[in-house]
Short mmCIF file of C-alpha atoms in Angstrom, two decimals:
data_model
loop_
_atom_site.label_atom_id
_atom_site.label_comp_id
_atom_site.label_asym_id
_atom_site.label_seq_id
_atom_site.Cartn_x
_atom_site.Cartn_y
_atom_site.Cartn_z
CA MET A 1 -90.08 -16.28 -6.41
CA VAL A 2 -89.07 -13.66 -3.81
CA PRO A 3 -91.79 -13.04 -1.20
CA ARG A 4 -93.26 -9.56 -1.35
CA THR A 5 -92.49 -8.87 2.30
CA HIS A 6 -88.83 -9.75 1.74
CA LEU A 7 -88.69 -7.53 -1.35
CA ARG A 8 -90.25 -4.64 0.60
CA ASN A 9 -87.64 -5.08 3.35
CA VAL A 10 -84.80 -5.11 0.83
CA LEU A 11 -86.11 -1.94 -0.80
CA ARG A 12 -86.65 -0.29 2.58
CA TRP A 13 -83.09 -1.01 3.73
CA SER A 14 -81.65 -0.08 0.35
CA GLY A 15 -83.37 3.27 0.67
CA ARG A 16 -82.04 3.77 4.18
CA LEU A 17 -78.51 2.86 3.11
CA GLY A 18 -78.82 5.28 0.22
CA ILE A 19 -79.83 8.05 2.61
CA VAL A 20 -76.93 7.20 4.93
CA ALA A 21 -74.52 7.24 2.00
CA ALA A 22 -75.87 10.57 0.79
CA VAL A 23 -75.57 12.08 4.27
CA ALA A 24 -72.03 10.74 4.65
CA HIS A 25 -71.11 12.12 1.22
CA GLY A 26 -72.55 15.51 2.14
CA LEU A 27 -70.84 15.60 5.52
CA GLY A 28 -67.55 14.57 3.91
CA THR A 29 -67.85 17.35 1.34
CA VAL A 30 -68.60 19.94 4.01
CA GLY A 31 -65.76 18.65 6.20
CA VAL A 32 -63.18 18.94 3.43
CA ALA A 33 -64.56 22.33 2.42
CA TYR A 34 -64.29 23.57 6.00
CA ALA A 35 -60.69 22.37 6.24
CA VAL A 36 -59.86 24.09 2.95
CA ALA A 37 -61.47 27.41 3.87
CA HIS A 38 -61.01 28.13 7.55
CA ALA A 39 -57.91 29.70 9.05
CA PRO A 40 -56.26 27.95 11.99
CA ASN A 41 -56.80 30.80 14.44
CA GLY A 42 -60.46 31.15 13.42
CA GLY A 43 -59.98 34.79 12.55
CA THR A 44 -59.27 35.73 16.17
CA PRO A 45 -55.53 36.04 16.78
CA PRO A 46 -54.17 35.65 20.32
CA ALA A 47 -54.35 38.80 22.42
CA ALA A 48 -50.99 38.09 24.09
CA SER A 49 -47.92 40.11 23.14
CA ASP A 50 -45.70 38.71 20.41
CA PRO A 51 -42.07 39.66 21.16
CA CYS A 52 -39.28 38.83 18.76
CA PRO A 53 -37.41 35.74 20.04
CA ALA A 54 -34.08 36.11 21.79
CA GLU A 55 -32.14 34.23 19.10
CA LEU A 56 -33.04 36.97 16.62
CA ALA A 57 -32.72 39.85 19.07
CA GLY A 58 -29.09 38.86 19.58
CA ARG A 59 -28.37 39.26 15.89
CA GLY A 60 -29.47 42.86 15.34
CA THR A 61 -32.16 45.42 15.99
CA THR A 62 -35.58 43.81 16.26
CA GLU A 63 -39.14 45.05 16.30
CA SER A 64 -42.47 43.29 16.72
CA ALA A 65 -44.97 45.23 14.61
CA GLN A 66 -48.46 44.96 13.17
CA PHE A 67 -49.50 46.39 9.81
CA ALA A 68 -52.97 46.94 8.36
CA VAL A 69 -52.73 45.90 4.71
CA GLY A 70 -54.99 45.22 1.77
CA ALA A 71 -58.50 46.29 0.90
CA ASP A 72 -60.04 44.20 3.70
CA PRO A 73 -58.04 45.61 5.56
CA ASN A 74 -56.18 42.80 7.26
CA THR A 75 -53.75 43.06 10.17
CA LEU A 76 -50.47 41.18 9.79
CA SER A 77 -48.16 40.45 12.70
CA THR A 78 -44.46 40.72 11.86
CA TRP A 79 -40.98 40.55 13.32
CA LEU A 80 -38.54 42.96 11.67
CA VAL A 81 -34.84 42.25 12.12
CA GLU A 82 -32.22 44.79 11.03
CA PRO A 83 -28.75 43.25 10.67
CA ARG A 84 -25.63 44.73 12.13
CA GLY A 85 -23.73 46.65 9.47
CA ALA A 86 -24.80 47.50 5.92
CA VAL A 87 -28.20 46.17 4.80
CA GLN A 88 -27.87 44.10 1.61
CA GLY A 89 -31.61 43.99 0.88
CA THR A 90 -34.93 42.94 2.41
CA ILE A 91 -36.13 39.33 2.55
CA VAL A 92 -39.70 38.44 3.57
CA VAL A 93 -39.91 34.98 5.14
CA LEU A 94 -43.20 33.05 4.95
CA HIS A 95 -44.26 29.95 6.89
CA GLY A 96 -46.30 26.85 6.03
CA VAL A 97 -50.00 26.28 6.56
CA ARG A 98 -51.10 25.92 10.21
CA LEU A 99 -47.64 26.99 11.35
CA ASP A 100 -46.49 30.53 12.13
CA LYS A 101 -43.46 32.78 11.79
CA ARG A 102 -41.69 31.13 14.71
CA SER A 103 -41.19 28.02 12.54
CA MET A 104 -38.99 30.09 10.21
CA VAL A 105 -36.61 31.51 12.82
CA PRO A 106 -33.63 29.32 11.73
CA VAL A 107 -34.01 30.64 8.16
CA ALA A 108 -34.14 34.20 9.48
CA GLU A 109 -30.99 33.68 11.53
CA THR A 110 -29.05 32.60 8.45
CA LEU A 111 -30.26 35.52 6.35
CA VAL A 112 -29.70 38.17 9.04
CA ASP A 113 -26.16 36.87 9.51
CA ALA A 114 -25.66 37.36 5.76
CA GLY A 115 -26.55 41.06 6.10
CA TYR A 116 -30.20 41.06 5.04
CA ARG A 117 -33.10 42.83 6.70
CA VAL A 118 -35.54 40.03 7.44
CA VAL A 119 -39.30 40.38 7.85
CA LEU A 120 -40.99 37.31 9.31
CA VAL A 121 -44.75 37.34 8.79
CA ASP A 122 -47.70 35.50 10.25
CA LEU A 123 -49.84 34.97 7.15
CA ARG A 124 -53.53 35.91 7.45
CA GLY A 125 -55.40 33.69 9.86
CA HIS A 126 -52.18 32.30 11.35
CA GLY A 127 -50.32 33.10 14.54
CA HIS A 128 -50.97 36.69 15.62
CA SER A 129 -52.41 37.86 12.29
CA ALA A 130 -56.11 38.43 11.61
CA GLY A 131 -58.15 36.73 8.91
CA ARG A 132 -60.92 34.16 9.04
CA TYR A 133 -60.30 32.36 5.75
CA LEU A 134 -57.42 30.94 3.74
CA SER A 135 -57.01 31.62 0.02
CA TYR A 136 -53.84 29.67 -0.87
CA GLY A 137 -51.75 32.62 -1.95
CA ILE A 138 -54.37 34.82 -3.63
CA ARG A 139 -55.24 37.32 -0.89
CA GLU A 140 -52.03 36.48 0.94
CA ALA A 141 -49.99 37.78 -2.01
CA ARG A 142 -51.82 41.11 -1.89
CA ASP A 143 -51.18 41.22 1.85
CA ILE A 144 -47.43 40.84 1.35
CA SER A 145 -47.33 43.41 -1.44
CA GLY A 146 -49.24 45.76 0.88
CA LEU A 147 -46.74 45.01 3.63
CA LEU A 148 -43.90 46.15 1.36
CA ASP A 149 -45.87 49.35 0.69
CA ALA A 150 -46.32 49.87 4.45
CA LEU A 151 -42.62 49.40 5.12
CA GLU A 152 -41.73 51.95 2.45
CA ALA A 153 -44.34 54.35 3.87
CA ARG A 154 -42.42 54.17 7.16
CA GLY A 155 -39.34 55.40 5.34
CA ILE A 156 -37.58 52.04 5.15
CA GLN A 157 -35.34 51.72 2.11
CA LEU A 158 -36.07 48.16 1.10
CA GLY A 159 -33.31 47.72 -1.43
CA PRO A 160 -33.53 44.54 -3.51
CA VAL A 161 -36.43 42.41 -2.24
CA GLY A 162 -36.35 38.63 -1.85
CA LEU A 163 -38.98 36.13 -0.74
CA HIS A 164 -38.35 32.87 1.08
CA GLY A 165 -41.31 30.58 1.70
CA PHE A 166 -42.00 27.06 2.90
CA SER A 167 -44.99 25.07 1.56
CA TYR A 168 -48.06 27.37 1.84
CA GLY A 169 -45.64 30.27 2.30
CA ALA A 170 -43.72 29.22 -0.80
CA ALA A 171 -46.95 29.17 -2.80
CA THR A 172 -47.68 32.68 -1.52
CA ALA A 173 -44.15 33.81 -2.45
CA LEU A 174 -44.70 32.64 -6.04
CA GLU A 175 -47.95 34.58 -6.21
CA VAL A 176 -46.29 37.73 -4.79
CA ALA A 177 -43.46 37.55 -7.34
CA ALA A 178 -46.03 37.45 -10.15
CA LEU A 179 -47.81 40.46 -8.65
CA ASP A 180 -45.04 42.78 -7.44
CA SER A 181 -42.08 43.83 -9.60
CA ARG A 182 -40.05 44.80 -6.50
CA VAL A 183 -39.33 41.11 -5.94
CA ARG A 184 -35.91 40.30 -7.35
CA ALA A 185 -35.40 36.69 -6.17
CA VAL A 186 -37.48 33.85 -4.70
CA VAL A 187 -36.65 30.68 -2.79
CA SER A 188 -39.61 28.29 -2.91
CA VAL A 189 -39.33 25.32 -0.54
CA SER A 190 -41.85 22.46 -0.88
CA SER A 191 -44.54 24.48 -2.68
CA PHE A 192 -47.63 22.91 -4.21
CA SER A 193 -48.37 23.65 -7.87
CA SER A 194 -52.11 24.24 -7.37
CA LEU A 195 -54.79 23.90 -4.72
CA ARG A 196 -56.50 21.07 -6.61
CA VAL A 197 -53.25 19.11 -6.91
CA VAL A 198 -52.34 19.47 -3.24
CA ALA A 199 -55.85 18.41 -2.19
CA ARG A 200 -55.22 15.10 -3.98
CA ASP A 201 -51.78 14.85 -2.40
CA TYR A 202 -53.29 15.24 1.06
CA VAL A 203 -55.88 12.50 0.44
CA ARG A 204 -53.06 10.15 -0.63
CA TRP A 205 -51.06 11.11 2.46
CA GLN A 206 -53.81 11.04 5.10
CA LEU A 207 -56.10 8.33 3.70
CA PRO A 208 -54.00 6.07 1.46
CA ALA A 209 -56.40 3.13 1.74
CA LEU A 210 -59.40 5.26 0.74
CA GLN A 211 -57.66 7.28 -1.97
CA PRO A 212 -58.66 4.92 -4.84
CA ALA A 213 -62.31 5.28 -3.73
CA VAL A 214 -62.25 9.10 -3.68
CA PRO A 215 -63.21 10.32 -7.14
CA ASP A 216 -61.58 13.49 -8.43
CA VAL A 217 -64.97 15.01 -9.19
CA TRP A 218 -66.00 14.68 -5.52
CA LEU A 219 -62.76 16.19 -4.25
CA ASP A 220 -63.03 19.04 -6.76
CA SER A 221 -66.57 19.77 -5.58
CA ALA A 222 -65.37 19.92 -1.96
CA VAL A 223 -62.51 22.26 -2.91
CA ASP A 224 -64.92 24.45 -4.88
CA LEU A 225 -67.28 24.64 -1.91
CA GLY A 226 -64.45 25.64 0.40
CA ALA A 227 -63.26 28.29 -2.05
CA ARG A 228 -66.78 29.73 -2.38
CA TRP A 229 -67.02 29.73 1.39
CA ALA A 230 -63.78 31.71 1.61
CA GLY A 231 -64.61 33.93 -1.37
CA PHE A 232 -61.94 33.02 -3.93
CA ASP A 233 -61.64 31.10 -7.20
CA ALA A 234 -60.15 27.66 -6.60
CA ASP A 235 -58.65 27.57 -10.09
CA ALA A 236 -56.81 30.84 -9.44
CA ALA A 237 -54.90 29.25 -6.54
CA ALA A 238 -52.17 27.97 -8.84
CA PRO A 239 -48.58 28.87 -7.89
CA ALA A 240 -47.18 27.11 -10.97
CA ALA A 241 -49.22 29.42 -13.18
CA ALA A 242 -47.96 32.37 -11.11
CA ALA A 243 -44.37 31.22 -11.67
CA ALA A 244 -44.97 31.49 -15.42
CA ARG A 245 -45.92 35.17 -14.99
CA SER A 246 -42.87 36.13 -12.94
CA HIS A 247 -39.36 36.91 -14.14
CA ALA A 248 -37.74 36.85 -10.69
CA PRO A 249 -34.96 34.24 -10.45
CA LEU A 250 -36.48 31.26 -8.65
CA LEU A 251 -34.81 28.50 -6.64
CA ILE A 252 -37.17 25.53 -6.18
CA ILE A 253 -36.25 23.14 -3.35
CA HIS A 254 -38.22 19.94 -2.73
CA GLY A 255 -37.77 16.59 -1.02
CA SER A 256 -37.92 13.64 -3.40
CA ASP A 257 -39.89 11.56 -0.85
CA ASP A 258 -42.35 14.25 0.22
CA PRO A 259 -45.66 12.49 1.05
CA GLN A 260 -47.65 15.70 1.65
CA VAL A 261 -46.78 17.70 -1.46
CA SER A 262 -45.70 15.53 -4.36
CA VAL A 263 -42.36 16.23 -6.01
CA GLU A 264 -44.35 16.55 -9.25
CA SER A 265 -45.45 19.98 -8.00
CA ALA A 266 -41.80 21.10 -7.96
CA ARG A 267 -41.32 19.82 -11.49
CA SER A 268 -44.49 21.59 -12.66
CA ILE A 269 -43.31 24.89 -11.16
CA ASP A 270 -39.88 24.43 -12.74
CA ARG A 271 -41.42 23.86 -16.18
CA ALA A 272 -43.71 26.86 -15.80
CA ALA A 273 -40.88 29.19 -14.79
CA ALA A 274 -38.85 28.12 -17.84
CA GLY A 275 -35.44 29.81 -17.92
CA TYR A 276 -35.86 31.69 -14.64
CA ALA A 277 -35.77 28.70 -12.32
CA GLN A 278 -33.33 26.23 -10.82
CA LEU A 279 -34.67 22.97 -9.38
CA MET A 280 -32.95 21.42 -6.36
CA LEU A 281 -34.32 17.99 -5.43
CA LEU A 282 -33.20 16.51 -2.12
CA PRO A 283 -33.02 12.68 -2.28
CA GLY A 284 -34.81 10.88 0.54
CA GLU A 285 -36.12 14.09 2.13
CA THR A 286 -39.74 14.59 3.19
CA HIS A 287 -41.91 17.65 3.84
CA ALA A 288 -41.05 17.58 7.55
CA SER A 289 -37.33 16.91 7.14
CA VAL A 290 -36.90 19.69 4.59
CA LEU A 291 -38.48 22.13 7.06
CA ALA A 292 -36.27 20.85 9.91
CA ASP A 293 -33.20 21.13 7.62
CA ALA A 294 -30.95 19.40 10.15
CA SER A 295 -27.95 19.61 7.83
CA GLY A 296 -28.50 23.29 7.02
CA ARG A 297 -28.40 22.48 3.32
CA VAL A 298 -31.64 24.33 2.52
CA ARG A 299 -30.59 27.43 4.43
CA SER A 300 -27.16 27.44 2.79
CA ALA A 301 -28.65 27.14 -0.69
CA ALA A 302 -31.11 29.95 0.04
CA ARG A 303 -28.38 32.26 1.29
CA SER A 304 -26.26 31.58 -1.81
CA TRP A 305 -29.26 32.25 -4.07
CA PHE A 306 -30.02 35.58 -2.46
CA ASP A 307 -26.34 36.58 -2.40
CA ARG A 308 -26.19 35.91 -6.11
CA HIS A 309 -29.39 37.68 -7.12
CA LEU A 310 -29.88 40.41 -4.50
CA LYS A 311 -26.36 41.59 -3.79
CA GLU A 312 -25.67 41.77 -7.52
CA ALA A 313 -28.80 43.93 -7.91
CA ARG A 314 -27.49 46.62 -5.56
#
């Protein structure tokens, strides 16, 4: 028979461990929610000037400009590059999460050299753009549509419009194409299919040993909390669903060995876009190597896609 004092001690420590587990669970939920919701620059962009880099300035006429867009309104920081010679169309280039427009300069160089006006954008809450919270393409898509409006209001003849995005920027590009009929072609590089799916991908990538112990219901609750914090519907952050609503020709590029955003996201987007999409899987490539694009294969494919679908639209 177990002594009463021993039983009391067991119950006391069981209760304490339960409290510790509950606190850890709560802190974990809040931590994930915070990471989901909050923008990398905390809503306060750097005050320093943001000149267009020399490698772009040498390719045409450049301008560093800020635009107030959306109902918020939100201020977006951009680099506009006008190519030398006839403008074949306008391509908006969008970066990945916790990066900024500087990471997309090699893409911009390729597209400017092909005769396109290129607009590199710091998405809300990134780089030199304002915005306290992330929304995984929902508000960001309205920002980019508003940016196109602002460019037209300045008297710029956009011509055929294309979107090129990497990861978070690719997800935003898919949302913009579903929203704005001016978009005539999209290149989506390493996009996630939905916020809920990419949250699971990131757990597998960052915490592989713990992933089997992280129930989907807990992760969903953390994502929901982050979305409420930021003021958007987590289920609406679904680029694959957006691809199904768009008729813009879509090139989907993804590394087969991507540990951060599973290749299944690319396949989901391809299925959703039905006859409007072409899927290009890169064997052995990861999220980081696709962005680095040492061989130039991604940039070359993007240029060919835009030449085919934007120049023909002129």
